[in-house]
Structures are given as structure tokens and as C-alpha cells.
PDB file of C-alpha atoms in Angstrom:
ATOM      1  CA  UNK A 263     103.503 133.614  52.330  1.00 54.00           C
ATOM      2  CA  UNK A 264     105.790 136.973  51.656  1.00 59.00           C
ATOM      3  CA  UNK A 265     102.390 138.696  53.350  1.00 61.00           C
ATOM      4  CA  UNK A 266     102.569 136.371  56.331  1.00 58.00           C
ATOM      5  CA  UNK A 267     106.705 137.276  56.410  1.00 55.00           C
ATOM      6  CA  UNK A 268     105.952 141.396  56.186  1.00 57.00           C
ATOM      7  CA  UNK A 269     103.863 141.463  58.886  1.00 53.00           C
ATOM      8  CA  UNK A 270     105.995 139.444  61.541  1.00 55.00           C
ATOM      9  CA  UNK A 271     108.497 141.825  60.259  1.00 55.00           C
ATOM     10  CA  UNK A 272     106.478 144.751  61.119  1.00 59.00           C
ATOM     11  CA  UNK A 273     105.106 143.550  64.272  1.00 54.00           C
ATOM     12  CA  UNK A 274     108.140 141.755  65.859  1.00 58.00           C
ATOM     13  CA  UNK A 275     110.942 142.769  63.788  1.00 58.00           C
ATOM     14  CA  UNK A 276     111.867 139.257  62.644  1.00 60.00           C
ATOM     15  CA  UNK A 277     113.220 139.615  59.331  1.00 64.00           C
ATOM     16  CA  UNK A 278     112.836 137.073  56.735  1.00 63.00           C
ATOM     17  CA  UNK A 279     116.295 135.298  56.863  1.00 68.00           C
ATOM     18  CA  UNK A 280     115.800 135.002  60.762  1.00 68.00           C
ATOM     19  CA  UNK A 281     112.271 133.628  60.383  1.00 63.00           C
ATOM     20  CA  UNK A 282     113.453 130.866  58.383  1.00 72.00           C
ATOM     21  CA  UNK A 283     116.471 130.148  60.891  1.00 72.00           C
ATOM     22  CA  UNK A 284     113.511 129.857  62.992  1.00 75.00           C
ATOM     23  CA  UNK A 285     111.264 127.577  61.250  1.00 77.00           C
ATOM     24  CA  UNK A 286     113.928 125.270  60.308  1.00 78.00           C
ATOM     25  CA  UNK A 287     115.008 125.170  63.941  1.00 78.00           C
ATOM     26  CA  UNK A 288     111.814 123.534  64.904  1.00 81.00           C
ATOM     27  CA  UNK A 289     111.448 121.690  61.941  1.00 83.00           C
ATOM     28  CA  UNK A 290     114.882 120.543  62.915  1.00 81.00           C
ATOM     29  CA  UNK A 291     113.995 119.512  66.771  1.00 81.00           C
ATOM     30  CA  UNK A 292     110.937 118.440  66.425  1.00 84.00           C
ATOM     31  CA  UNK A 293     112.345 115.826  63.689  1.00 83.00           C
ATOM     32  CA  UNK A 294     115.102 114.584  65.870  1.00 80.00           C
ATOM     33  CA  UNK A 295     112.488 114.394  68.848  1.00 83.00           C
ATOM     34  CA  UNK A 296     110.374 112.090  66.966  1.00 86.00           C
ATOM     35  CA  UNK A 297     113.292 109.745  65.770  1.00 83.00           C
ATOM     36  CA  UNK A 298     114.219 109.248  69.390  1.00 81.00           C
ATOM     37  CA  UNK A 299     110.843 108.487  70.376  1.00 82.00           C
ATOM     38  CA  UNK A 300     110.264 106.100  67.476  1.00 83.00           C
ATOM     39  CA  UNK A 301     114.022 104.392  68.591  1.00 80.00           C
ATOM     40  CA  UNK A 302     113.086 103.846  72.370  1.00 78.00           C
ATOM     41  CA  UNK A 303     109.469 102.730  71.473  1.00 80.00           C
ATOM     42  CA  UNK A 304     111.388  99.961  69.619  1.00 80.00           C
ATOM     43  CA  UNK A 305     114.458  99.396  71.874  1.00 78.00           C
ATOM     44  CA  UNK A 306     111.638  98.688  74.608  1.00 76.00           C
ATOM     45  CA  UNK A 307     109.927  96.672  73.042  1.00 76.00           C
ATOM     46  CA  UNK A 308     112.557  94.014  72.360  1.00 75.00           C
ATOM     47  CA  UNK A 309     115.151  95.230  74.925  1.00 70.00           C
ATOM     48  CA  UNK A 310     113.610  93.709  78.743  1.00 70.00           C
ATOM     49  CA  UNK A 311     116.642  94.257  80.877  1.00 68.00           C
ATOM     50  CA  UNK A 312     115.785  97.370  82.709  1.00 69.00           C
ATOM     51  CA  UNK A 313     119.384  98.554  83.178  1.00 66.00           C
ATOM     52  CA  UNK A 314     120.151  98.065  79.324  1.00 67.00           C
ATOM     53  CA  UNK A 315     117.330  99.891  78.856  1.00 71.00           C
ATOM     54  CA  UNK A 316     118.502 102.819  80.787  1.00 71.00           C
ATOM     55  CA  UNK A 317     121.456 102.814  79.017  1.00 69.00           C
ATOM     56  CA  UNK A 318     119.973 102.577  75.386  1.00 70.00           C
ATOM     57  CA  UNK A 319     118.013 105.574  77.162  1.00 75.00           C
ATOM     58  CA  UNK A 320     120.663 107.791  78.206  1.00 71.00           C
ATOM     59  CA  UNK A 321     122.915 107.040  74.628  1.00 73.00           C
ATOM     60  CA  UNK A 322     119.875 107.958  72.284  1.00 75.00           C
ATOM     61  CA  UNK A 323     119.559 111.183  74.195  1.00 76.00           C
ATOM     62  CA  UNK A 324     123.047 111.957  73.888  1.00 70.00           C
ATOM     63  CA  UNK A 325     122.980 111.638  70.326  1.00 75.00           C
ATOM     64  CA  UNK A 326     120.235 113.776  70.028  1.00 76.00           C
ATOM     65  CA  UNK A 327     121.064 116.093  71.847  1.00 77.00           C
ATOM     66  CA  UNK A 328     124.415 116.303  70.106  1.00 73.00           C
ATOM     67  CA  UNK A 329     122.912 116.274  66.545  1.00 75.00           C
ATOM     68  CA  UNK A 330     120.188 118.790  67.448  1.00 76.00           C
ATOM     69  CA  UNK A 331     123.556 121.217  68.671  1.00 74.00           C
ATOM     70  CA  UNK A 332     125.350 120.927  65.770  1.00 74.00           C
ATOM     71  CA  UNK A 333     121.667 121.511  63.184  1.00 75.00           C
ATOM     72  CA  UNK A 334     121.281 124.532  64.924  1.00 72.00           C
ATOM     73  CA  UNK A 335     124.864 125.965  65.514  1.00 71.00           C
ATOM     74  CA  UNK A 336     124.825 125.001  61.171  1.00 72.00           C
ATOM     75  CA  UNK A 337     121.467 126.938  60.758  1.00 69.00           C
ATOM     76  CA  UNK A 338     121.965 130.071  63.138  1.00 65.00           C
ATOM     77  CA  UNK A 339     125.996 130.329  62.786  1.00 65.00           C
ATOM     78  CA  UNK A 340     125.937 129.813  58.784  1.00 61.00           C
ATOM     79  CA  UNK A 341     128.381 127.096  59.070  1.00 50.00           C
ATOM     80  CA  UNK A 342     131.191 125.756  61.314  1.00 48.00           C
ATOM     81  CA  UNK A 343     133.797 127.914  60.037  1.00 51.00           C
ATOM     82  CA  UNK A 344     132.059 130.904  61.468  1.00 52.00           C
ATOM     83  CA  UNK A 345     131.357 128.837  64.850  1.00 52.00           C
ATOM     84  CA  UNK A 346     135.175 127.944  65.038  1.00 55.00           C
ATOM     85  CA  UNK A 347     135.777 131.926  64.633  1.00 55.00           C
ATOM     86  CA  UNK A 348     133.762 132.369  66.910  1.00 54.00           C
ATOM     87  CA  UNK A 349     134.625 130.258  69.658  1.00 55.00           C
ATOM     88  CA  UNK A 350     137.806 130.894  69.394  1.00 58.00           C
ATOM     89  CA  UNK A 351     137.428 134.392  70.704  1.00 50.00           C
ATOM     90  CA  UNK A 352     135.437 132.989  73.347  1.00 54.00           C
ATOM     91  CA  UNK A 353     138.047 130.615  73.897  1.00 59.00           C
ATOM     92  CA  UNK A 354     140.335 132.010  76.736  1.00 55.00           C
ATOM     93  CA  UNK A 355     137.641 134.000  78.858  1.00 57.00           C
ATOM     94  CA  UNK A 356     135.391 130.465  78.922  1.00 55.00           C
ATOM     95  CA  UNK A 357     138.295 128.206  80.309  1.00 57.00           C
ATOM     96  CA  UNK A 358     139.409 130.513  82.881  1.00 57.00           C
ATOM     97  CA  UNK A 359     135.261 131.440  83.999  1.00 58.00           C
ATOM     98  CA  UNK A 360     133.779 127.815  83.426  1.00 64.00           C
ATOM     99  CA  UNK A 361     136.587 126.028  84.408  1.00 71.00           C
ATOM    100  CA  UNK A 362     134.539 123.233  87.173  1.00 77.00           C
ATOM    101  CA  UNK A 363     131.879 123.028  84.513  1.00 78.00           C
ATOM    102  CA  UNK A 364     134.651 122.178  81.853  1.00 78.00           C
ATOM    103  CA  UNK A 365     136.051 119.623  84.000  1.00 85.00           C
ATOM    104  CA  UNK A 366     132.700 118.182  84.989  1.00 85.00           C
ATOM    105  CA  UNK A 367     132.122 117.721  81.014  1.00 85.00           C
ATOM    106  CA  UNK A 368     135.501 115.763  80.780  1.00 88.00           C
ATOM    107  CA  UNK A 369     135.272 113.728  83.110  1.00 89.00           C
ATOM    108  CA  UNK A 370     131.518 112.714  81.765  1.00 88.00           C
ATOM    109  CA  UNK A 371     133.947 111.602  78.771  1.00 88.00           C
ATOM    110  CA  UNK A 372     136.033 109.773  80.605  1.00 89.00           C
ATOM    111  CA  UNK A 373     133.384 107.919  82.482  1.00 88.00           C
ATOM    112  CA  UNK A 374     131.607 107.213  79.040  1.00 85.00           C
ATOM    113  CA  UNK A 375     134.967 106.187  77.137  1.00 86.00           C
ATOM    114  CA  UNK A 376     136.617 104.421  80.237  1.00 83.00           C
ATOM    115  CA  UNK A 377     134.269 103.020  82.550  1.00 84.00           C
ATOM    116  CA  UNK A 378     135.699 102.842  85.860  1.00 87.00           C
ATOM    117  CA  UNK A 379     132.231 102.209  86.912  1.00 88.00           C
ATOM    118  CA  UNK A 380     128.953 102.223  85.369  1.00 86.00           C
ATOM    119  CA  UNK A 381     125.207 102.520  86.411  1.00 86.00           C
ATOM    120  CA  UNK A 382     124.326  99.555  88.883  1.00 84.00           C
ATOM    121  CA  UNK A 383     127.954  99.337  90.191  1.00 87.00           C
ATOM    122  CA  UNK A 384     128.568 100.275  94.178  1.00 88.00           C
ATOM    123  CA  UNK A 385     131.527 102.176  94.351  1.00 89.00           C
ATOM    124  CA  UNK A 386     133.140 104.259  97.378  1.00 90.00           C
ATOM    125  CA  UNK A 387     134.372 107.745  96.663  1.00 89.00           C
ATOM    126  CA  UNK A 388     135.642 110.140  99.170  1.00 84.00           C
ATOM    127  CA  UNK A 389     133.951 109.437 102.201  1.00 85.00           C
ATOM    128  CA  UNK A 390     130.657 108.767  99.851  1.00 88.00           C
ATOM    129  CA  UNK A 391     129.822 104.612  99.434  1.00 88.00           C
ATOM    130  CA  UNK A 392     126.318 104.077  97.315  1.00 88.00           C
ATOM    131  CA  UNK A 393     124.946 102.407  94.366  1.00 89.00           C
ATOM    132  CA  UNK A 394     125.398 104.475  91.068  1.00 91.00           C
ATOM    133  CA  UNK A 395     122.087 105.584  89.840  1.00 89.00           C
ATOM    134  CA  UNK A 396     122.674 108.147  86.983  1.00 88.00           C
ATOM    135  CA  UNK A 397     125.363 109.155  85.176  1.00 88.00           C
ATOM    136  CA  UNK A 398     124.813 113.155  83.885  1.00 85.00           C
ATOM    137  CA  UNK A 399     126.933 115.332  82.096  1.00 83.00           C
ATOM    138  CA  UNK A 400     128.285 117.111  85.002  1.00 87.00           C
ATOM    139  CA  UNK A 401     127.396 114.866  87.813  1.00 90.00           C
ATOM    140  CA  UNK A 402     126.591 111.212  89.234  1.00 92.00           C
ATOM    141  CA  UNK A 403     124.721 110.385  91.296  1.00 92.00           C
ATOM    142  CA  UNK A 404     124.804 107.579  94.198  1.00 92.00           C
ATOM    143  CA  UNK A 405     121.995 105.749  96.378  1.00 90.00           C
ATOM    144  CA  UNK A 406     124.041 105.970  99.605  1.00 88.00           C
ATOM    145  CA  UNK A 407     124.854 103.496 101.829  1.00 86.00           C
ATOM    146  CA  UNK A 408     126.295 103.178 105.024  1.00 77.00           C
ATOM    147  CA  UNK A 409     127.278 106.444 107.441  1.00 74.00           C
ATOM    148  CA  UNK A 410     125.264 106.450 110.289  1.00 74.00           C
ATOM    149  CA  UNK A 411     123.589 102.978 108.904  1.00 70.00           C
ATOM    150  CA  UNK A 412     125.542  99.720 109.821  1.00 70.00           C
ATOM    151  CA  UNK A 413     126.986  96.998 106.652  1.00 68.00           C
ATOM    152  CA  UNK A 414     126.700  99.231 103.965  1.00 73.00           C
ATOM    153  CA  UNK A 415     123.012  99.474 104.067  1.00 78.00           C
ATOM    154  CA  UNK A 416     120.926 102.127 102.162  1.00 82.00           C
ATOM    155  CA  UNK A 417     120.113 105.564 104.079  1.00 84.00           C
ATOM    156  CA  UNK A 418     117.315 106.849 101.559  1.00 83.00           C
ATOM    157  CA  UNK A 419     119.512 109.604 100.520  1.00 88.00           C
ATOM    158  CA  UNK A 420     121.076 110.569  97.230  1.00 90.00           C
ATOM    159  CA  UNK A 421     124.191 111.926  96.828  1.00 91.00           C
ATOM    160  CA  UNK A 422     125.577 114.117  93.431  1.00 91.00           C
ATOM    161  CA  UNK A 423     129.132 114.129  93.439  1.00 92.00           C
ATOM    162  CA  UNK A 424     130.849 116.371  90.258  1.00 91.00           C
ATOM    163  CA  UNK A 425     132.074 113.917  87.530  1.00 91.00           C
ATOM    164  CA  UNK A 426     135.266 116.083  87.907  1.00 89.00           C
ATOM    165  CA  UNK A 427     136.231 114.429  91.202  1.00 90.00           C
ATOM    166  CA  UNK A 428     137.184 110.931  89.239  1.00 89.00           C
ATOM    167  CA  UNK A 429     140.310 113.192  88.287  1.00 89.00           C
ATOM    168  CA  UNK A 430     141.951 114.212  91.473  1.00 86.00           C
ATOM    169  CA  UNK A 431     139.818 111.262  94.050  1.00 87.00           C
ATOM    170  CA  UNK A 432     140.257 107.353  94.042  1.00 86.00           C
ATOM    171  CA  UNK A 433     137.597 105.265  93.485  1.00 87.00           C
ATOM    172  CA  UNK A 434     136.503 101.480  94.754  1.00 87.00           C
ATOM    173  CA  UNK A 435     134.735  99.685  92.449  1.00 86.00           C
ATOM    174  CA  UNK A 436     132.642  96.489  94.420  1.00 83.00           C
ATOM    175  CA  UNK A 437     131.506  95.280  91.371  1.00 76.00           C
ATOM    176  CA  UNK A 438     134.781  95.827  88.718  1.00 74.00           C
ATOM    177  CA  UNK A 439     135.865  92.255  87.336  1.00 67.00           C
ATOM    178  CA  UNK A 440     134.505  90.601  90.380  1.00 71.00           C
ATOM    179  CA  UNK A 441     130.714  90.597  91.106  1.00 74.00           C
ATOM    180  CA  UNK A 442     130.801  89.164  94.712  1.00 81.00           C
ATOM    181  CA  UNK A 443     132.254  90.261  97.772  1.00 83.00           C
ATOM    182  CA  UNK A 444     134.953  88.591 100.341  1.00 86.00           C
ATOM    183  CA  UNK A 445     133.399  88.816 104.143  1.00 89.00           C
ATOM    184  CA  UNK A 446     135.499  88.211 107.574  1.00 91.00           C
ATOM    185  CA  UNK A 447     133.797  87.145 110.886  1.00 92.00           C
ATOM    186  CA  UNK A 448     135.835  86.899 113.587  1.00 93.00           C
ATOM    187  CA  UNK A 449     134.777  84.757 116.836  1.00 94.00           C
ATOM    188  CA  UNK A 450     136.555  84.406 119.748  1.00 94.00           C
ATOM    189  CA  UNK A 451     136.958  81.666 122.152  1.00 93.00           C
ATOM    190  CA  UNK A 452     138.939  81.112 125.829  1.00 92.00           C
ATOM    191  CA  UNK A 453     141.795  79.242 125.211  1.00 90.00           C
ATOM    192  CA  UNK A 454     140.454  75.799 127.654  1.00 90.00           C
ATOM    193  CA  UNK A 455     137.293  75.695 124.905  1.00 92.00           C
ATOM    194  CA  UNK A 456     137.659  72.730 122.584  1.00 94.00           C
ATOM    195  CA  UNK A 457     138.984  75.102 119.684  1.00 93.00           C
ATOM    196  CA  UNK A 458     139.322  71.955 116.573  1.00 94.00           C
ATOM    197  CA  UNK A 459     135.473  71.519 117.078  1.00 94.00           C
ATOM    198  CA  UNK A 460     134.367  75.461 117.588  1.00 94.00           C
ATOM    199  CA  UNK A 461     136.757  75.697 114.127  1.00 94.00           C
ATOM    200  CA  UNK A 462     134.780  72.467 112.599  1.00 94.00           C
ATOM    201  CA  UNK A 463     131.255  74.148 113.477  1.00 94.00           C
ATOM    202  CA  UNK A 464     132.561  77.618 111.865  1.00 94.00           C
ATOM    203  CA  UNK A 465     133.073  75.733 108.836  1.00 94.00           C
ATOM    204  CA  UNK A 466     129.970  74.201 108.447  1.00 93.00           C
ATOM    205  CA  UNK A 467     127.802  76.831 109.186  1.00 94.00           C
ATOM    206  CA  UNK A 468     130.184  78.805 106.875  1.00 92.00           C
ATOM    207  CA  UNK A 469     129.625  76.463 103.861  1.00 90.00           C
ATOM    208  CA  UNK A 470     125.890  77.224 104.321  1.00 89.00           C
ATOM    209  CA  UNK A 471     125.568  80.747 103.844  1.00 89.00           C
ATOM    210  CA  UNK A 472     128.342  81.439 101.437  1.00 87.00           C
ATOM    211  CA  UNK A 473     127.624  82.112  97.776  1.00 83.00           C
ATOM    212  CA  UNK A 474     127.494  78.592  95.735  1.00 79.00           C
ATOM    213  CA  UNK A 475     128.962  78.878  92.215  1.00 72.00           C
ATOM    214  CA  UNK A 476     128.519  76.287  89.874  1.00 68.00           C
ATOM    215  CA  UNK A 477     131.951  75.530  88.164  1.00 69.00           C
ATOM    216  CA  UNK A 478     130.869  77.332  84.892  1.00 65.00           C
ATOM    217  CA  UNK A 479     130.096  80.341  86.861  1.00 65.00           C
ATOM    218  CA  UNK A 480     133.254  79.848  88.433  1.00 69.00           C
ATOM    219  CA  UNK A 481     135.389  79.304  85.191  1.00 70.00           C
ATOM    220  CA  UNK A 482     133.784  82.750  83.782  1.00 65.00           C
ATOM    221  CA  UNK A 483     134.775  84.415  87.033  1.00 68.00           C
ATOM    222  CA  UNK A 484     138.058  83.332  86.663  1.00 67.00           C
ATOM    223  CA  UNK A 485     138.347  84.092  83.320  1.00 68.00           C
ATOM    224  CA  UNK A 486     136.787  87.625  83.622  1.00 64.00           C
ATOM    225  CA  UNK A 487     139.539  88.303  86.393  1.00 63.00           C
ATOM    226  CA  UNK A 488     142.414  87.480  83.971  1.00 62.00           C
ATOM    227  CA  UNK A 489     142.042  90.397  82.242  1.00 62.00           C
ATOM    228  CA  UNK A 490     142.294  92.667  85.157  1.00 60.00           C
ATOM    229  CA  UNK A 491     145.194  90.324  86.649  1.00 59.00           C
ATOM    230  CA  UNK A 492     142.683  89.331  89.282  1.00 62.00           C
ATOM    231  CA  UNK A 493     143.346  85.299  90.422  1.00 64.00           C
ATOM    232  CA  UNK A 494     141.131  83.385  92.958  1.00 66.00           C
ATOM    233  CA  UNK A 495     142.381  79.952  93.553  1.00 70.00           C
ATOM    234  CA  UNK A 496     138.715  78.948  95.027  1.00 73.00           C
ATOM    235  CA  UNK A 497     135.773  80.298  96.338  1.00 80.00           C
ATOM    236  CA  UNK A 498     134.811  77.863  99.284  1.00 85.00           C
ATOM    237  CA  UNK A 499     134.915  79.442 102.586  1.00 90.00           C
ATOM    238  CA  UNK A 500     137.811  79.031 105.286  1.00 91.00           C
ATOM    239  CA  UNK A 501     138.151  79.398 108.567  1.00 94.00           C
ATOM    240  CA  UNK A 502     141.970  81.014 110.086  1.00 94.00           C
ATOM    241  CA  UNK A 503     142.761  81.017 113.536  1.00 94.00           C
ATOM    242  CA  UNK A 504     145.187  83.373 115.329  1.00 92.00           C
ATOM    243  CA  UNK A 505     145.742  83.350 119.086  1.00 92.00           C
ATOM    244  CA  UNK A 506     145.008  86.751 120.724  1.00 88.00           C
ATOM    245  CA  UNK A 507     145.918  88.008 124.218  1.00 85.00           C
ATOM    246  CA  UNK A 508     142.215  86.753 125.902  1.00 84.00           C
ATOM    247  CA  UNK A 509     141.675  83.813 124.018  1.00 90.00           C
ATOM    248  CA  UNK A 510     142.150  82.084 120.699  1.00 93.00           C
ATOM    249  CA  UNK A 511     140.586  84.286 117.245  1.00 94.00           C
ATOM    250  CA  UNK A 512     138.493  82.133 114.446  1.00 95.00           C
ATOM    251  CA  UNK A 513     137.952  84.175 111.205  1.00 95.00           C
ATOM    252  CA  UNK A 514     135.268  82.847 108.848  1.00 94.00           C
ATOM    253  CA  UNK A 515     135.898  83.993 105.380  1.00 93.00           C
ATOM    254  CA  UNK A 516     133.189  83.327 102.915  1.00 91.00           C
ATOM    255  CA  UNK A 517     131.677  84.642  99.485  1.00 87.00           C
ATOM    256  CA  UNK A 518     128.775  87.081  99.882  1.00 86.00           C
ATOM    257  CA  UNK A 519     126.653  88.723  97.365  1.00 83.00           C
ATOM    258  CA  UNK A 520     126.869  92.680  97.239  1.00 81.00           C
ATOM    259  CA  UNK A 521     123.536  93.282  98.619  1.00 80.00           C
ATOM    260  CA  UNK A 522     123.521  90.235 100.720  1.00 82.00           C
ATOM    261  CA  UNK A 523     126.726  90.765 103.456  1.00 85.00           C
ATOM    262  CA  UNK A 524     124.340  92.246 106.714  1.00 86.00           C
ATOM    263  CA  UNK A 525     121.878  89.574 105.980  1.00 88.00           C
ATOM    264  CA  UNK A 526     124.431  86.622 105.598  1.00 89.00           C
ATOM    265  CA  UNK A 527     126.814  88.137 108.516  1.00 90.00           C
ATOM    266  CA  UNK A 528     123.150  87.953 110.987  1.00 92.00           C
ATOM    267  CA  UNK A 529     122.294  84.159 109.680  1.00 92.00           C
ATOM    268  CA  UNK A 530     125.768  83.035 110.203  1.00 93.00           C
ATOM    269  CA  UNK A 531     125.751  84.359 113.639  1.00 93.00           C
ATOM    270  CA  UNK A 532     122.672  83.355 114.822  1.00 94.00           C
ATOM    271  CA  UNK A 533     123.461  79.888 114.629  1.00 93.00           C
ATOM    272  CA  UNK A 534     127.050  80.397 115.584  1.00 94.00           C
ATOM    273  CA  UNK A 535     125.410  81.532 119.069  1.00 94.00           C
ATOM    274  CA  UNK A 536     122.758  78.380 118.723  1.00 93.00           C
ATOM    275  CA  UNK A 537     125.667  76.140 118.315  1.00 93.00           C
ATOM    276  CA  UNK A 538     128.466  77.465 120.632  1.00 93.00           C
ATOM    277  CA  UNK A 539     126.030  77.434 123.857  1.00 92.00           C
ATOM    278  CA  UNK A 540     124.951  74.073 123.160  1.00 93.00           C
ATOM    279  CA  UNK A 541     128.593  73.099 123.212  1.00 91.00           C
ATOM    280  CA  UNK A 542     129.710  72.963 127.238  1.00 92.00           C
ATOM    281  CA  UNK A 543     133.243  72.665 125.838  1.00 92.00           C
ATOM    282  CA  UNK A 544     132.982  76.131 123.615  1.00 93.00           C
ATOM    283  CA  UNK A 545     133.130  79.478 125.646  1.00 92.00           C
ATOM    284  CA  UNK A 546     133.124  82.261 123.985  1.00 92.00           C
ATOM    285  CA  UNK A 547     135.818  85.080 125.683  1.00 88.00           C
ATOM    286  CA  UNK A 548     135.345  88.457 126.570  1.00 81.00           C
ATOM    287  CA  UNK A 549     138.065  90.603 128.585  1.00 75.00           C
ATOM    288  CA  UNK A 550     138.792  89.461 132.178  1.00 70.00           C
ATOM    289  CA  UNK A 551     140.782  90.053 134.926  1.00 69.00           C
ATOM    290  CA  UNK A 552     142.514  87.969 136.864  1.00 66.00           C
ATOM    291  CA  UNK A 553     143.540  88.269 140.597  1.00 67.00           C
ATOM    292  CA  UNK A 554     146.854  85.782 141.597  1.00 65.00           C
ATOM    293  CA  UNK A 555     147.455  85.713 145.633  1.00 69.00           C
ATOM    294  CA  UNK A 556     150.744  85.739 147.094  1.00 62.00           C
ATOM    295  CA  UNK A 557     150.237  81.981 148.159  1.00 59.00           C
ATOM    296  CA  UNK A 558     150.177  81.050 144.149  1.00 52.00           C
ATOM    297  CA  UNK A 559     146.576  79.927 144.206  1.00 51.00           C
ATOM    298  CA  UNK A 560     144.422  82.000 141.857  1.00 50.00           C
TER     299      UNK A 560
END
């Protein structure tokens, strides 16, 4: 063995203190790779929930990754006395030169220790809406949705927004206490158009398509809202009406799933069109102009 240590020294110029640092170093990470591999072999096996699996994913390679750092900053830095000597030299030049990275590492905190959202959660942040995909340490990233794409449906691009943004941009969470979405049709009518039925009909069709909660899933809803002083008296749909300067306005609002609102909204108005030009008393309106003569007759 000291033969085997003299001659690296003599052909590399390793001495023997830094060719131990060496071999425990990969002793060291090729340990903790083979716990981690040993812990998600088992976490998949009982865990079948493919976004708690992504999680248990993401956590055990945190760890790791964090006990590997400190094994080697131990091994190579003889201790963390010298490491805190160190860095604190360091110190002032690395704040002021890595300052976006630094952020983009605290806010990874704060989206681990807080969780405004989480992975699976549709959010909207700047002018960005999407699905969350991945949360890094410097980044997230979101399965966009909407821009030149109507309802909020996916575009096939990604987008990586710094984690650092959560500090300084606000955020809307679709899926935060709530996991359902309130949607708003509005129909309009002419004002001689038999308005108590056309409102009846809305209702009905209405009642169809919305989301139908049992009243245990409704109790847990409610009760998962308390906490975020979030209060629904009920989720069955309604229909308001408002009169508007070319007719009368009927708003359907009903209870849509997150991935379900451009699918619901194109059910609910094909047979809202089916229904309303079956009806001879029902006309929808549309802007018009109207011409009075000097006699009074129109």
C-alpha cells in the first residue's frame, strides 16, 4: 500500500494525506448514492401516487445532496471551524457577485418551508399562467397555458421563472384551499324574449355540467376553507340577470374542475344554442340600430 501511495506521489504529485481525502470522498458518495437508491427502490414500491412519488423523489435528493456537502466540506476543509473561517472571508465579495443566485436559493426555502404552491398546482405569475412541474433550487418551472391559446389551455411550452421572483411578484394559486374553479357565462337576450323561461333553461342546463359534490366532499371543502378564511355558502349553480343597453344579460355561474372550464363552457353552450332556437319566444340580441321617422312610426 505505502508503494502504491509513492508512486501516485511521484507520478501525479498527490501526496498521501490528499489521496486519502480522495478515497474517502468516493467512499463517501458512492455510500450516500446507494442509500438513496435503496430508499426510492422502497418508497416506489409501496408509494403509487405518482406526484407523492415525485416528491419523496426530489426530498431524498435534497438530503443527499446536503449530507454528501457537508462529508466532503468535513473531509477536504478539516472541519467546520476552518470552513466558517473560510467563508467568512468569502463572505462579502459572494453576496455582492452572486447576489440573483443567492436569492434564487432563498426563495427555494421559502417555497419548501411555506408552500404558496406546490408541484401539480396552476398558478399565474407575472404575465406567466401554467401548471407547476418542478420545483429546482434556483428555478420552477411551469407547463404554460393560455397566451395565444384560448381558456387556459396548454401551449406545449415550458416556462422557468427564477424562484427569486415569489419575493418581489404576486402569485394566484387555482388550486390553494379550493380545488375547483368558479366559471361565468353570460347570454344575452332582446328584451320582448320570454326572459323567466330563457333564465329557467340556463339553469337546467347549468345543473348538468357543473361539478356534483357529494355532501362529504362538500363538508371537507368547507372545512379546508376555514383555515384560509375561505366560506362558500353552496356550490349549486345560479343564474343572475342584469339588464344591459341591447337587451337583458343572464350569467350562469357554475363549479368547474381546473382542467375541465373550455370543455364545460363548449357543452353548456352547445345546448344553450339547441335550446334557445327551438324557443320562438327566446332571441338572442346582438347590437342594432334603429331608425324612428318623423311621423312616430318606426
Amino acid at each position: 500500500m505505502r508503494r502504491i501511495e509513492h508512486w501516485i506521489e511521484e507520478v501525479l504529485g498527490l501526496t498521501p494525506s490528499i489521496q486519502e481525502d480522495i478515497i474517502s470522498s468516493v467512499f463517501v458518495l458512492f455510500g450516500l448514492w446507494i442509500i438513496s437508491r435503496l430508499l426510492l427502490r422502497v418508497i416506489a414500491k409501496r408509494q403509487t401516487d405518482s406526484r407523492k412519488l415525485y416528491q419523496w423523489k426530489k426530498t431524498t435528493n435534497y438530503v443527499v445532496t446536503g449530507l454528501g456537502i457537508m462529508a466532503l466540506a468535513n473531509i477536504w476543509f478539516n472541519g467546520f471551524q476552518s470552513i466558517a473561517t473560510y467563508l467568512g472571508l468569502l463572505s462579502a465579495g459572494l453576496v455582492v457577485a452572486l447576489r440573483d443566485p443567492i436569492m434564487n436559493m432563498f426563495g427555494w426555502v421559502f417555497l419548501i418551508w411555506k408552500r404558496p404552491f406546490k408541484v401539480g398546482d396552476r398558478i399565474k405569475i407575472n404575465e406567466h399562467t401554467g401548471d407547476v412541474i418542478d420545483i429546482a433550487f434556483f428555478q420552477f418551472t411551469l407547463n404554460e397555458l393560455g397566451q395565444w391559446v384560448d381558456s387556459e389551455q396548454a401551449t406545449g411550452r415550458v416556462v422557468h421563472i427564477p424562484n427569486s421572483h415569489i419575493f418581489n411578484r404576486s402569485q394566484i394559486n387555482y388550486n390553494y384551499a379550493f380545488p375547483f374553479l368558479w366559471h361565468e357565462l353570460q347570454v344575452r337576450i332582446t328584451f320582448e324574449s320570454n326572459w323567466q323561461k330563457a333564465k329557467e333553461t340556463l339553469l337546467v342546463i347549468a345543473a348538468k355540467h357543473t361539478v356534483q359534490l357529494s355532501e362529504g366532499a362538500q363538508e371537507i371543502i368547507r372545512k379546508n376553507a376555514q383555515h384560509h378564511l375561505i366560506f362558500y355558502k353552496d356550490f349549486k349553480p345560479r343564474v343572475f340577470s342584469k339588464v344591459r343597453e341591447n337587451g337583458i344579460q343572464l350569467t350562469i355561474r357554475y363549479l368547474c374542475n381546473l382542467n375541465g372550464r373550455r370543455e364545460s363552457e363548449n357543452k353548456i353552450w352547445e345546448e344553450v344554442l339547441t335550446e334557445f332556437l327551438a324557443s320562438p319566444d327566446i332571441h338572442f340580441a346582438y347590437p342594432t340600430t334603429r331608425f324612428v321617422q318623423s311621423d312616430g312610426e318606426e
